[in-house]
Amino acid sequence: MITWFKLATRNLFRNGRRSLFTVMAIGLGFAAVNALGGFTAYIFTSLEDSYIHIQGNGHMSIFKKGFLNEGKLDPTRYLLNEEDVRVIDEVLQAHPEIRISTPELNISGLVSNGEVSTIFLASGRVSSKVDVIRSRSRTKVGNMQLFDGEPMSDETPNGLGMSQGLADQLRFKQGDTVVVMAPTVNGQINALDGQMLQTFNSPVEALEDKLMLVSLEFAQNLYDTTSVDRINVLLNDGLLTESMRATLQSELVARGLDIEIKTWNELSTFYTKVKNMFDVIFLFAFLIVFTIVVMSVVNTVGMAIMERTREIGTLRALGVKRRGIVGLFALESMLLGLFGSLVGVLLTLAVWSSIATLEPTWIPPQITRRIPLEVYLVPQEMLWSMLALLVLSLLAASLPARKAARMEIVGALGHV
Amino acid sequence: MNTITSIGTAPLVELRRVTRHYQIGENPVIALKGIDITIQAREFVAIWGPSGSGKSTLCNLIGMLDSPTSGTVLINGQEVNDLSDNARSELRNRTIGFVFQNFNLVPVLSALENVMLPLQIAGASSTVARERALERLTEVGLEKHVAHRPAKLSGGQQQRVAIARALVTDPALVIADEPTANLDSGNARRIIELMLNINASHGTAFVFSTHDQRLLESVKRRVLMQDGEIGSDSHPTRPAVQTRIAGGRP
Ligand SMILES: Nc1ncnc2c1ncn2[C@@H]1O[C@H](COP(=O)(O)OP(=O)(O)O)[C@@H](O)[C@H]1O
Ligand SMILES: [Mg+2]
């Protein structure tokens, strides 16, 4: 066995430049796939973190059954009332896996500066609890201030935030008094005064001139209700999302509640779309690398076989079986794949560490602020690529190697 | 004498009505036209004749590197035509050593590693292989060159390494097709002497081919090839009686 390794390695060094090129091609391919993989990991993590923590939605949300479908037209008919919320809280309290839960009421209506008014959509939330959720963010963006002005706070229930586009439209500045109007759950028109605390950027461009942020108290006062439309739940461990959903679902139904639970990835359609898109991009990148690796290995092994035809004849004459010849070239290409992967690991580490050192920033879609661009190190992805490249090199070599093994011995020996 | 010693045992090599045709485009080339030859263990046979007379084709058939168009090749009484490629490879590895015209050493292996190779193909441990290879290299007078790669050796030295490699598995037969064609006359003579000495001391049978008549002086059995036929055989041996019966031929 050692002999064959020796033979394979020495043969690789025999045409060192060609082997080097192949190793570099494999290494660059490896690094390309893994750097892209590290970037997509960063994107996915950021999107996930953004939805769950930064936007304060938690891992899952509990709704009255039908709120998300039928409730679109008449949301006030599908609210969780005080009693529902009390029972839900009771059930949630019993689970130490739950970090925190917070109620939310989304409202819509008209916002006015006294001269003109326009439609708004606002979520009413409990600031202190949202802050707890936000503080659990693991990303660099989570530590950044994503608004201009003062933070929302439980102490200022009339304080509100506005997307920049909406504020510009109505010429609101920080500290201005804002008139907010909406029909109550009973159908009467209600109006409240709020105070501008901050502006922020809508995560969805189309809503840049419509979004507002208010306290839960404000939202409930405006709608003249004590109900909410959802309870957001943050877990200690996001991996438990699916199992906790099932557990809570059955426990809540057992308590006689007609509810449905949606997880963050079901609610964040943007995440799913971006993930699908990147999966396709990744597939393309992988196919390109796949082609490069297969072509360079086929070429290298093919050339080696041409050059060493007489040697193959000699080995066969000395008694090496056909599968021994296949094995020898398979071993050589596996070594190419292995060295290539190792070079790839080094290149990936180089990319990763230089990005970690240089800390470049960028403005990704759907965010209007400059944020750090990162490439994550994903060891298991590197392991998989290594395995894939080894198998790939092996398969790529097996075709020319098989042909070499079936050569006529006499013909091979006479080859010059 | 040969006839007597071989009674009751199959001869080392036996070819019956062996032909070998090559097809080049439309025209068939008949390299061998029905060869009958028997070679006993411990024999030293020189196959000589002009270029193109079929010497190499004959050597390749005896060495199981090639298959005949018709006729039968028997090694130790066993028909080898129908053996699988794996079985032929194993048989070659165990019973036949090869020495080639252009040495055919593996360039990335040292002299020692080249000689070890046939044993390692057979699955021997490197310790055993190393020991035996060293013995063989000493026998051919190359104990000082064991670590050299082929490129660092002269032609004569390379052919000695090849002979050591051919002998390392203690084969019954060594086939050397024009082993001296790429050597000067002094080296050529020394290689023939080395092979004769090994034949005398170990009893290894040799089949060696040459187109150079001057190298035949000390060889007893000389087979002359002419146009794909045996023109003359100075000391022909007959196949053993039993084998003839077994083979069903008169
Ligand atoms: N692979 C081949 N294809 C076609 N003809 C061949 C081939 N090998 C040998 N021959 C022909 O067979 C004949 C015998 O060749 P060979 O055995 O090499 O002779 P020698 O070794 O005595 O020079 C020659 O006419 C040669 O041209
Ligand atoms: Mg010849």
XYZ file of C-alpha atoms and ligand atoms in Angstrom:
694
model
C 0.000 0.000 0.000
C 2.780 2.391 1.007
C 4.476 1.582 -2.302
C 1.469 2.682 -4.290
C 1.236 5.903 -2.316
C 4.918 6.487 -2.937
C 4.495 5.767 -6.612
C 1.439 8.042 -6.873
C 3.018 10.972 -5.025
C 6.283 10.761 -6.895
C 4.439 10.602 -10.180
C 2.569 13.766 -9.243
C 5.874 15.530 -8.642
C 7.236 14.180 -11.912
C 5.273 16.796 -13.792
C 5.152 19.210 -10.894
C 3.935 22.206 -12.816
C 0.964 20.404 -14.284
C 0.033 18.921 -10.927
C 0.425 22.345 -9.335
C -1.982 23.872 -11.834
C -4.518 21.157 -11.174
C -4.103 21.512 -7.419
C -4.517 25.286 -7.740
C -7.606 24.873 -9.918
C -9.142 22.571 -7.344
C -8.016 24.851 -4.511
C -9.465 27.964 -6.136
C -12.686 26.137 -6.855
C -12.849 24.968 -3.260
C -12.198 28.483 -1.979
C -14.754 30.002 -4.353
C -17.460 27.606 -3.243
C -16.601 27.966 0.428
C -16.222 31.742 0.383
C -19.588 31.961 -1.344
C -20.916 29.435 1.149
C -19.524 31.546 3.995
C -21.122 34.639 2.521
C -24.514 32.970 2.116
C -24.228 31.657 5.665
C -23.701 35.261 6.740
C -26.697 36.407 4.672
C -28.959 33.658 6.007
C -27.863 34.247 9.579
C -28.298 37.990 9.164
C -31.768 37.639 7.690
C -32.779 35.192 10.371
C -31.336 37.356 13.097
C -32.862 40.441 11.561
C -36.359 38.986 11.594
C -36.166 37.219 14.934
C -34.120 39.630 17.023
C -33.549 42.994 15.385
C -37.159 43.384 14.261
C -38.179 41.815 17.559
C -40.510 39.148 16.161
C -39.096 36.171 18.063
C -38.943 32.587 16.852
C -42.685 32.122 16.526
C -45.938 33.936 16.860
C -49.267 32.758 18.245
C -52.399 33.961 16.434
C -56.088 33.385 16.721
C -56.889 30.761 14.137
C -57.753 32.416 10.824
C -56.042 35.743 11.554
C -53.469 35.275 8.836
C -55.966 34.270 6.117
C -59.547 35.392 6.713
C -58.303 38.015 9.150
C -56.743 40.045 6.352
C -60.080 41.669 5.569
C -61.337 42.112 9.105
C -58.466 41.787 11.523
C -60.435 42.927 14.547
C -62.583 39.802 14.408
C -59.550 37.563 14.948
C -57.921 39.098 18.011
C -56.759 37.375 21.164
C -58.710 38.857 24.058
C -57.461 39.416 27.618
C -58.594 35.973 28.741
C -56.869 34.279 25.770
C -53.670 36.170 26.530
C -53.855 35.197 30.195
C -54.193 31.482 29.338
C -51.416 31.696 26.748
C -49.136 33.402 29.266
C -49.889 30.682 31.772
C -48.953 27.948 29.309
C -45.817 29.796 28.211
C -44.720 30.406 31.800
C -44.424 26.652 32.339
C -41.716 26.376 29.679
C -38.211 27.347 30.724
C -37.111 27.008 27.070
C -38.955 30.257 26.421
C -36.855 33.321 26.951
C -39.583 35.890 26.691
C -42.947 36.476 25.063
C -44.528 39.723 24.091
C -47.932 40.749 22.772
C -48.374 42.841 19.678
C -51.254 44.668 18.035
C -50.955 45.897 14.479
C -53.129 48.791 13.483
C -53.833 50.908 10.435
C -55.493 54.238 9.901
C -54.726 57.819 8.961
C -51.912 59.986 10.217
C -52.173 63.755 9.854
C -50.040 66.867 10.279
C -53.125 69.092 10.445
C -53.042 69.923 6.740
C -52.766 66.600 4.970
C -53.231 63.041 6.098
C -52.169 59.690 4.714
C -52.564 55.981 5.387
C -50.272 54.280 7.867
C -49.564 50.776 9.141
C -48.222 50.510 12.662
C -47.258 47.788 15.047
C -47.989 48.402 18.695
C -45.459 46.725 20.921
C -44.068 46.635 24.431
C -40.729 48.400 24.074
C -39.037 46.914 27.113
C -39.769 43.388 25.920
C -38.777 44.093 22.324
C -35.518 45.491 23.709
C -34.869 42.184 25.467
C -35.426 40.313 22.203
C -33.201 42.754 20.325
C -30.431 42.385 22.895
C -30.206 38.676 22.047
C -28.967 39.437 18.539
C -25.714 37.695 17.643
C -24.845 39.801 14.633
C -22.884 42.996 14.321
C -25.939 44.731 12.884
C -27.822 43.894 16.076
C -25.553 46.215 18.023
C -26.065 49.093 15.666
C -28.670 51.811 16.187
C -31.049 51.459 13.288
C -33.104 54.615 13.898
C -32.534 58.339 14.165
C -33.841 60.070 17.263
C -34.854 58.747 20.656
C -35.547 55.127 21.493
C -39.083 53.948 22.110
C -39.763 53.369 25.772
C -42.489 52.096 28.079
C -42.296 55.465 29.904
C -43.558 57.348 26.859
C -46.641 55.449 25.708
C -47.566 58.234 23.312
C -44.148 58.227 21.680
C -44.021 56.918 18.143
C -41.609 56.211 15.346
C -42.125 56.699 11.646
C -40.479 55.410 8.520
C -38.359 58.134 6.982
C -40.477 58.347 3.844
C -43.659 58.896 5.801
C -42.047 61.537 8.007
C -40.709 63.351 4.940
C -44.104 63.270 3.274
C -45.840 64.857 6.229
C -42.808 67.049 7.107
C -42.636 65.682 10.642
C -39.574 66.264 12.785
C -38.553 64.801 16.079
C -40.707 66.159 18.927
C -43.624 67.110 16.667
C -47.132 66.180 17.700
C -48.773 63.695 15.369
C -52.520 63.118 15.013
C -53.359 59.468 14.505
C -56.856 58.367 13.497
C -58.457 54.962 13.142
C -61.796 53.212 13.546
C -62.169 51.394 16.850
C -63.100 47.711 16.952
C -66.688 48.906 17.350
C -66.517 50.996 14.205
C -66.295 54.508 15.728
C -63.638 56.892 14.581
C -61.029 57.578 17.210
C -58.099 59.994 17.216
C -55.056 60.227 19.474
C -52.112 62.562 19.725
C -48.693 60.996 19.528
C -45.218 62.414 19.818
C -42.522 61.872 17.192
C -39.531 60.139 18.812
C -37.650 58.607 15.931
C -37.452 57.809 12.257
C -36.339 54.513 10.822
C -36.107 52.770 7.466
C -38.730 50.294 6.396
C -37.349 46.812 5.777
C -39.626 46.738 2.723
C -39.186 49.559 0.249
C -42.863 49.666 -0.701
C -43.759 50.494 2.891
C -41.222 53.289 3.316
C -44.023 55.923 3.248
C -46.450 53.961 5.423
C -44.854 52.387 8.485
C -45.162 53.534 12.074
C -44.127 52.169 15.404
C -46.270 52.781 18.505
C -46.588 51.369 21.960
C -49.040 48.531 22.547
C -50.930 50.784 24.914
C -51.303 53.451 22.212
C -52.482 50.916 19.662
C -55.012 49.429 22.056
C -56.274 52.880 23.063
C -56.720 53.864 19.443
C -58.663 50.699 18.652
C -60.427 50.948 22.014
C -59.661 47.337 22.868
C -57.706 45.265 25.362
C -57.001 42.568 22.759
C -53.853 41.894 20.746
C -53.371 40.153 17.394
C -50.403 37.973 18.272
C -48.021 36.867 20.967
C -44.394 36.708 19.835
C -42.283 34.049 21.489
C -38.481 34.056 21.765
C -36.785 30.788 22.660
C -33.430 30.313 24.316
C -32.483 27.949 21.535
C -33.710 28.524 17.998
C -33.171 24.871 17.126
C -36.146 23.976 19.292
C -38.507 26.110 17.193
C -40.286 23.250 15.442
C -40.654 21.019 18.480
C -41.788 23.908 20.675
C -44.369 24.892 18.100
C -45.836 21.410 18.250
C -45.749 21.338 22.045
C -47.334 24.741 22.474
C -49.891 24.063 19.789
C -51.181 20.957 21.527
C -51.027 22.467 24.992
C -52.900 25.589 23.932
C -55.533 23.630 22.051
C -55.919 21.447 25.128
C -56.697 24.615 27.057
C -59.550 25.259 24.652
C -57.868 27.971 22.613
C -58.531 28.221 18.899
C -55.087 29.356 17.832
C -52.437 28.799 15.207
C -48.679 29.129 15.567
C -46.367 30.237 12.777
C -42.602 30.040 12.941
C -40.238 32.815 11.902
C -39.313 31.237 8.564
C -42.966 30.814 7.637
C -43.667 34.438 8.487
C -40.546 35.907 6.905
C -41.217 35.364 3.219
C -38.239 37.526 2.383
C -35.913 35.096 4.110
C -37.341 32.178 2.150
C -37.064 34.017 -1.152
C -33.502 35.105 -0.543
C -32.573 31.633 0.627
C -33.995 30.078 -2.509
C -32.179 32.602 -4.640
C -28.847 31.999 -2.968
C -29.337 28.265 -3.164
C -29.639 28.623 -6.931
C -26.581 30.887 -7.096
C -24.673 28.416 -4.979
C -25.733 25.570 -7.245
C -24.428 27.446 -10.271
C -21.141 28.189 -8.557
C -20.826 24.580 -7.550
C -21.547 23.388 -11.095
C -18.865 25.704 -12.465
C -16.344 24.447 -9.941
C -17.483 20.899 -10.619
C -16.799 21.363 -14.326
C -13.398 22.943 -13.726
C -12.326 20.208 -11.337
C -13.555 17.375 -13.544
C -11.955 18.885 -16.632
C -8.588 19.560 -15.044
C -8.424 16.146 -13.380
C -9.467 14.359 -16.587
C -6.846 16.378 -18.451
C -4.088 15.735 -15.913
C -4.769 12.037 -15.643
C -5.235 11.723 -19.399
C -1.873 13.379 -20.050
C -0.189 11.270 -17.399
C -1.553 8.114 -18.993
C -0.296 9.177 -22.413
C 3.144 9.915 -21.068
C 3.347 6.789 -18.971
C 1.833 4.256 -21.359
C 5.041 2.231 -21.436
C 5.173 2.268 -17.648
C 1.599 0.980 -17.539
C 2.624 -1.814 -19.927
C 5.590 -2.640 -17.717
C 3.502 -2.785 -14.550
C 0.972 -5.018 -16.294
C 3.791 -7.306 -17.508
C 5.076 -7.522 -13.937
C 1.642 -8.748 -12.902
C -0.359 -5.675 -11.884
C -4.021 -6.353 -12.579
C -6.310 -4.030 -14.440
C -7.890 -2.807 -11.237
C -4.386 -2.123 -9.915
C -3.781 0.309 -12.772
C -7.162 1.965 -12.163
C -6.275 2.127 -8.474
C -2.926 3.765 -9.124
C -4.420 6.579 -11.184
C -7.379 6.869 -8.843
C -4.923 7.316 -5.992
C -3.059 9.980 -7.920
C -6.218 11.939 -8.609
C -7.373 11.509 -5.012
C -4.084 13.025 -3.917
C -4.674 15.874 -6.364
C -8.110 16.340 -4.832
C -6.682 16.174 -1.322
C -3.861 18.652 -1.948
C -6.303 20.848 -3.852
C -8.712 20.813 -0.926
C -5.923 21.664 1.511
C -4.893 24.596 -0.673
C -8.592 25.471 -0.803
C -8.846 25.431 3.002
C -5.856 27.776 3.220
C -7.310 30.104 0.584
C -10.688 30.119 2.329
C -8.997 30.936 5.634
C -7.099 33.721 3.892
C -10.314 35.187 2.466
C -12.063 34.838 5.805
C -9.289 36.400 7.867
C -8.690 39.281 5.474
C -12.404 40.132 5.510
C -12.418 39.833 9.291
C -9.409 42.183 9.439
C -10.447 44.717 6.804
C -14.079 44.797 8.003
C -15.576 45.992 4.738
C -19.109 47.417 4.779
C -21.902 47.366 2.280
C -25.520 48.345 1.811
C -27.461 45.160 1.242
C -30.894 45.144 -0.378
C -33.768 46.053 1.967
C -31.476 47.885 4.393
C -30.600 51.516 3.873
C -27.677 51.652 6.233
C -24.072 50.636 5.687
C -23.488 47.424 7.578
C -20.437 45.174 7.987
C -19.959 42.622 5.221
C -18.919 39.282 6.612
C -17.953 35.847 5.397
C -18.520 33.126 7.951
C -16.257 30.140 8.402
C -18.383 27.027 7.993
C -16.213 24.000 8.886
C -18.786 21.365 8.060
C -19.301 22.910 4.636
C -15.527 22.736 4.086
C -15.530 19.108 5.147
C -18.332 18.335 2.731
C -16.617 20.140 -0.138
C -13.436 18.242 0.597
C -15.297 14.963 0.471
C -17.135 16.017 -2.671
C -13.898 17.048 -4.373
C -12.190 13.779 -3.458
C -15.061 11.747 -4.868
C -15.206 14.018 -7.895
C -11.491 13.648 -8.635
C -11.838 9.929 -8.225
C -14.752 9.734 -10.657
C -13.068 12.082 -13.109
C -9.946 9.906 -13.124
C -11.743 6.600 -13.346
C -12.772 7.010 -16.973
C -9.284 7.560 -18.476
C -7.801 5.135 -15.924
C -10.215 2.405 -16.977
C -9.221 2.910 -20.584
C -5.564 2.741 -19.595
C -6.141 -0.498 -17.733
C -7.714 -2.109 -20.792
C -4.821 -1.267 -23.126
C -3.082 -4.122 -24.906
C 0.054 -4.834 -22.890
C 2.247 -5.379 -25.927
C 1.001 -2.188 -27.519
C 1.607 -0.235 -24.327
C 5.120 -1.645 -23.994
C 5.931 -0.646 -27.551
C 4.656 2.894 -26.964
C 7.300 5.592 -27.210
C 18.590 -36.007 -21.657
C 15.962 -33.334 -21.590
C 13.399 -35.786 -22.818
C 14.182 -38.172 -20.001
C 14.007 -35.623 -17.196
C 10.725 -34.264 -18.421
C 8.824 -37.517 -18.621
C 5.960 -37.441 -16.170
C 5.974 -33.680 -15.700
C 4.529 -31.048 -17.993
C 7.085 -28.923 -19.808
C 7.526 -25.343 -18.664
C 6.301 -23.938 -21.961
C 4.546 -25.628 -24.804
C 3.178 -23.991 -27.955
C 0.965 -26.019 -30.288
C 0.229 -24.816 -33.810
C 0.329 -21.242 -32.617
C -0.429 -18.528 -35.141
C -0.630 -14.803 -34.714
C -2.147 -12.555 -37.358
C -2.228 -8.801 -37.345
C -4.751 -6.863 -39.317
C -3.410 -3.625 -40.740
C -6.177 -2.062 -42.782
C -7.123 -4.545 -45.500
C -3.939 -6.598 -45.390
C -3.423 -9.307 -42.816
C 0.155 -9.665 -41.547
C 0.951 -13.188 -40.469
C 3.593 -12.814 -37.777
C 3.609 -16.494 -36.727
C 2.586 -19.358 -39.025
C 1.843 -22.308 -36.775
C 4.630 -22.619 -34.236
C 5.267 -25.805 -32.283
C 7.883 -25.475 -29.598
C 8.515 -26.958 -26.180
C 10.770 -25.454 -23.557
C 11.703 -27.388 -20.437
C 12.495 -26.009 -17.015
C 16.144 -24.905 -16.602
C 16.642 -24.509 -20.346
C 18.465 -21.578 -21.897
C 16.973 -20.838 -25.272
C 18.143 -18.229 -27.738
C 15.665 -17.127 -30.367
C 17.442 -15.455 -33.225
C 16.694 -14.326 -36.684
C 16.295 -11.215 -38.766
C 14.195 -8.283 -37.784
C 10.504 -8.900 -38.467
C 10.851 -12.674 -38.333
C 8.484 -12.957 -35.358
C 10.829 -13.176 -32.369
C 9.035 -10.565 -30.301
C 5.632 -11.959 -31.158
C 6.791 -15.380 -29.987
C 8.246 -13.973 -26.749
C 5.059 -12.067 -26.020
C 2.926 -15.155 -26.497
C 5.131 -17.235 -24.210
C 5.004 -14.445 -21.634
C 1.191 -14.177 -21.781
C 1.471 -10.557 -22.797
C -0.436 -11.411 -25.961
C -2.889 -14.063 -27.133
C -2.521 -16.226 -30.237
C -4.896 -16.004 -33.174
C -5.111 -19.792 -33.126
C -3.310 -22.648 -31.415
C -2.581 -23.323 -27.771
C -0.098 -21.947 -25.266
C 0.549 -24.047 -22.179
C 2.549 -22.942 -19.156
C 3.404 -25.778 -16.801
C 0.815 -27.837 -18.656
C -1.928 -25.272 -18.110
C -3.701 -23.764 -21.073
C -3.473 -20.023 -20.649
C -5.581 -18.841 -23.573
C -8.827 -18.990 -21.694
C -7.579 -17.675 -18.370
C -9.072 -14.433 -17.154
C -6.929 -11.336 -17.279
C -6.552 -11.440 -13.487
C -5.431 -15.060 -13.513
C -2.928 -14.372 -16.279
C -1.600 -11.388 -14.337
C -1.095 -13.522 -11.253
C 0.538 -16.297 -13.245
C 2.882 -13.799 -14.927
C 3.772 -12.291 -11.589
C 4.572 -15.679 -10.049
C 6.227 -17.629 -12.843
C 7.670 -15.275 -15.408
C 10.214 -12.486 -15.227
C 10.650 -9.958 -18.040
C 13.678 -8.139 -19.353
C 12.935 -5.621 -22.084
C 14.932 -4.098 -24.871
C 14.518 -0.607 -23.462
C 14.896 -1.660 -19.816
C 11.476 -0.279 -18.803
C 12.389 0.605 -15.251
C 9.903 2.792 -13.389
C 11.617 6.188 -13.507
C 10.316 7.516 -10.167
C 11.538 4.479 -8.230
C 15.099 3.790 -7.135
C 16.950 0.699 -8.335
C 16.038 -1.053 -5.091
C 12.376 -0.028 -5.276
C 12.206 -1.196 -8.895
C 13.495 -4.606 -7.931
C 11.115 -4.780 -4.951
C 8.122 -4.056 -7.167
C 7.222 -7.588 -8.418
C 7.263 -8.878 -4.840
C 5.073 -6.046 -3.655
C 2.673 -6.661 -6.516
C 2.474 -10.211 -5.173
C 1.644 -8.754 -1.762
C 4.921 -9.336 0.052
C 5.816 -7.067 2.963
C 8.329 -4.338 2.223
C 10.787 -5.841 4.690
C 10.868 -9.162 2.864
C 10.850 -7.445 -0.515
C 13.735 -5.173 0.460
C 15.838 -8.080 1.691
C 15.298 -10.172 -1.426
C 15.781 -7.205 -3.748
C 19.098 -6.367 -2.084
C 20.279 -9.939 -2.607
C 19.386 -9.773 -6.281
C 21.039 -6.414 -6.788
C 24.187 -7.746 -5.124
C 24.066 -10.734 -7.450
C 24.062 -8.473 -10.505
C 26.840 -6.370 -8.990
C 24.825 -3.229 -8.229
C 24.865 -3.188 -4.413
C 26.433 0.278 -4.537
C 23.673 1.719 -6.697
C 20.554 0.642 -4.849
C 19.400 4.196 -4.124
C 19.923 5.512 -7.636
C 17.028 6.346 -9.883
C 17.208 4.742 -13.375
C 18.147 8.054 -15.000
C 21.352 8.081 -12.931
C 22.395 4.635 -14.205
C 24.114 3.624 -17.445
C 22.316 1.404 -19.954
C 24.213 -1.669 -18.830
C 23.432 -0.910 -15.187
C 19.772 -0.332 -15.967
C 19.582 -3.708 -17.715
C 21.199 -5.342 -14.661
C 18.535 -3.772 -12.450
C 15.935 -5.120 -14.870
C 17.457 -8.598 -14.606
C 17.450 -8.373 -10.821
C 13.798 -7.296 -11.003
C 12.980 -10.219 -13.324
C 14.607 -12.648 -10.892
C 13.323 -11.351 -7.590
C 10.217 -13.539 -7.454
C 12.304 -16.640 -8.259
C 10.382 -17.239 -11.488
C 10.690 -20.478 -13.427
C 11.228 -18.517 -16.619
C 12.752 -15.202 -17.624
C 11.840 -13.802 -21.013
C 14.315 -11.310 -22.419
C 13.289 -9.865 -25.783
C 16.349 -8.268 -27.367
C 17.830 -7.316 -23.990
C 21.093 -6.269 -25.598
C 19.803 -4.264 -28.553
C 20.330 -0.964 -26.771
C 23.758 -1.862 -25.343
C 27.272 -1.691 -26.721
C 28.893 -5.036 -27.542
C 30.889 -5.223 -24.302
C 27.822 -4.660 -22.136
C 25.790 -6.958 -24.347
C 28.271 -9.774 -23.817
C 28.303 -9.206 -20.057
C 24.491 -9.294 -19.892
C 24.429 -12.641 -21.760
C 27.094 -14.007 -19.425
C 25.135 -12.828 -16.398
C 22.016 -14.584 -17.661
C 23.975 -17.777 -18.397
C 25.490 -17.708 -14.904
C 22.097 -17.275 -13.272
C 20.739 -20.084 -15.429
C 23.557 -22.324 -14.268
C 23.423 -21.377 -10.589
C 19.651 -20.982 -10.008
C 18.273 -23.154 -12.773
C 16.052 -20.352 -14.014
C 14.960 -21.006 -17.584
C 15.711 -18.206 -20.039
C 14.186 -17.381 -23.374
C 16.116 -14.547 -24.942
C 15.867 -13.141 -28.415
C 18.457 -11.356 -30.500
C 19.162 -10.496 -34.087
C 22.911 -10.504 -33.317
C 24.451 -13.870 -34.183
C 27.681 -13.075 -32.351
C 25.918 -13.412 -29.003
C 25.007 -17.038 -29.605
C 28.429 -18.636 -29.181
C 27.920 -19.876 -25.650
C 24.229 -20.821 -26.050
C 23.445 -24.447 -26.654
C 19.857 -24.285 -27.854
C 19.344 -21.847 -30.680
C 16.003 -21.409 -32.375
C 16.135 -19.616 -35.705
C 13.046 -17.676 -36.694
C 12.401 -17.054 -40.377
C 9.270 -15.369 -41.701
C 7.122 -16.422 -38.795
C 8.313 -20.005 -38.786
C 10.986 -21.938 -36.933
C 13.753 -22.305 -39.458
C 15.928 -24.502 -37.281
C 16.166 -25.631 -33.677
C 19.617 -26.815 -32.586
C 18.386 -28.902 -29.636
C 14.636 -29.385 -29.874
C 12.889 -30.950 -26.920
C 9.720 -32.983 -27.229
C 6.691 -32.372 -25.128
C 6.244 -34.839 -22.304
C 4.312 -37.960 -23.221
C 1.604 -37.457 -20.609
C 0.877 -33.972 -21.738
C 0.441 -35.143 -25.271
C -2.122 -37.677 -24.172
C -3.843 -35.141 -21.971
C -3.891 -32.682 -24.813
C -5.498 -35.335 -26.989
C -3.071 -34.845 -29.831
C -1.023 -37.573 -31.501
N 1.234 -4.637 -33.544
C 1.513 -5.062 -34.779
N 0.690 -4.731 -35.792
C 0.939 -5.174 -37.033
N 1.971 -5.918 -37.363
C 2.826 -6.280 -36.408
C 2.639 -5.862 -35.057
N 3.638 -6.385 -34.303
C 4.411 -7.084 -35.168
N 3.936 -7.021 -36.423
C 4.492 -7.674 -37.616
O 4.697 -8.999 -37.296
C 5.920 -9.436 -37.850
C 6.806 -9.986 -36.741
O 7.165 -8.917 -35.904
P 8.062 -9.119 -34.611
O 7.556 -10.251 -33.838
O 8.178 -7.815 -33.920
O 9.482 -9.475 -35.232
P 10.937 -9.389 -34.596
O 10.799 -9.238 -33.136
O 11.582 -10.649 -34.994
O 11.575 -8.200 -35.204
C 6.530 -8.264 -38.568
O 6.213 -8.353 -39.937
C 5.839 -7.095 -37.944
O 5.721 -6.045 -38.857
Mg 11.513 -7.715 -31.855
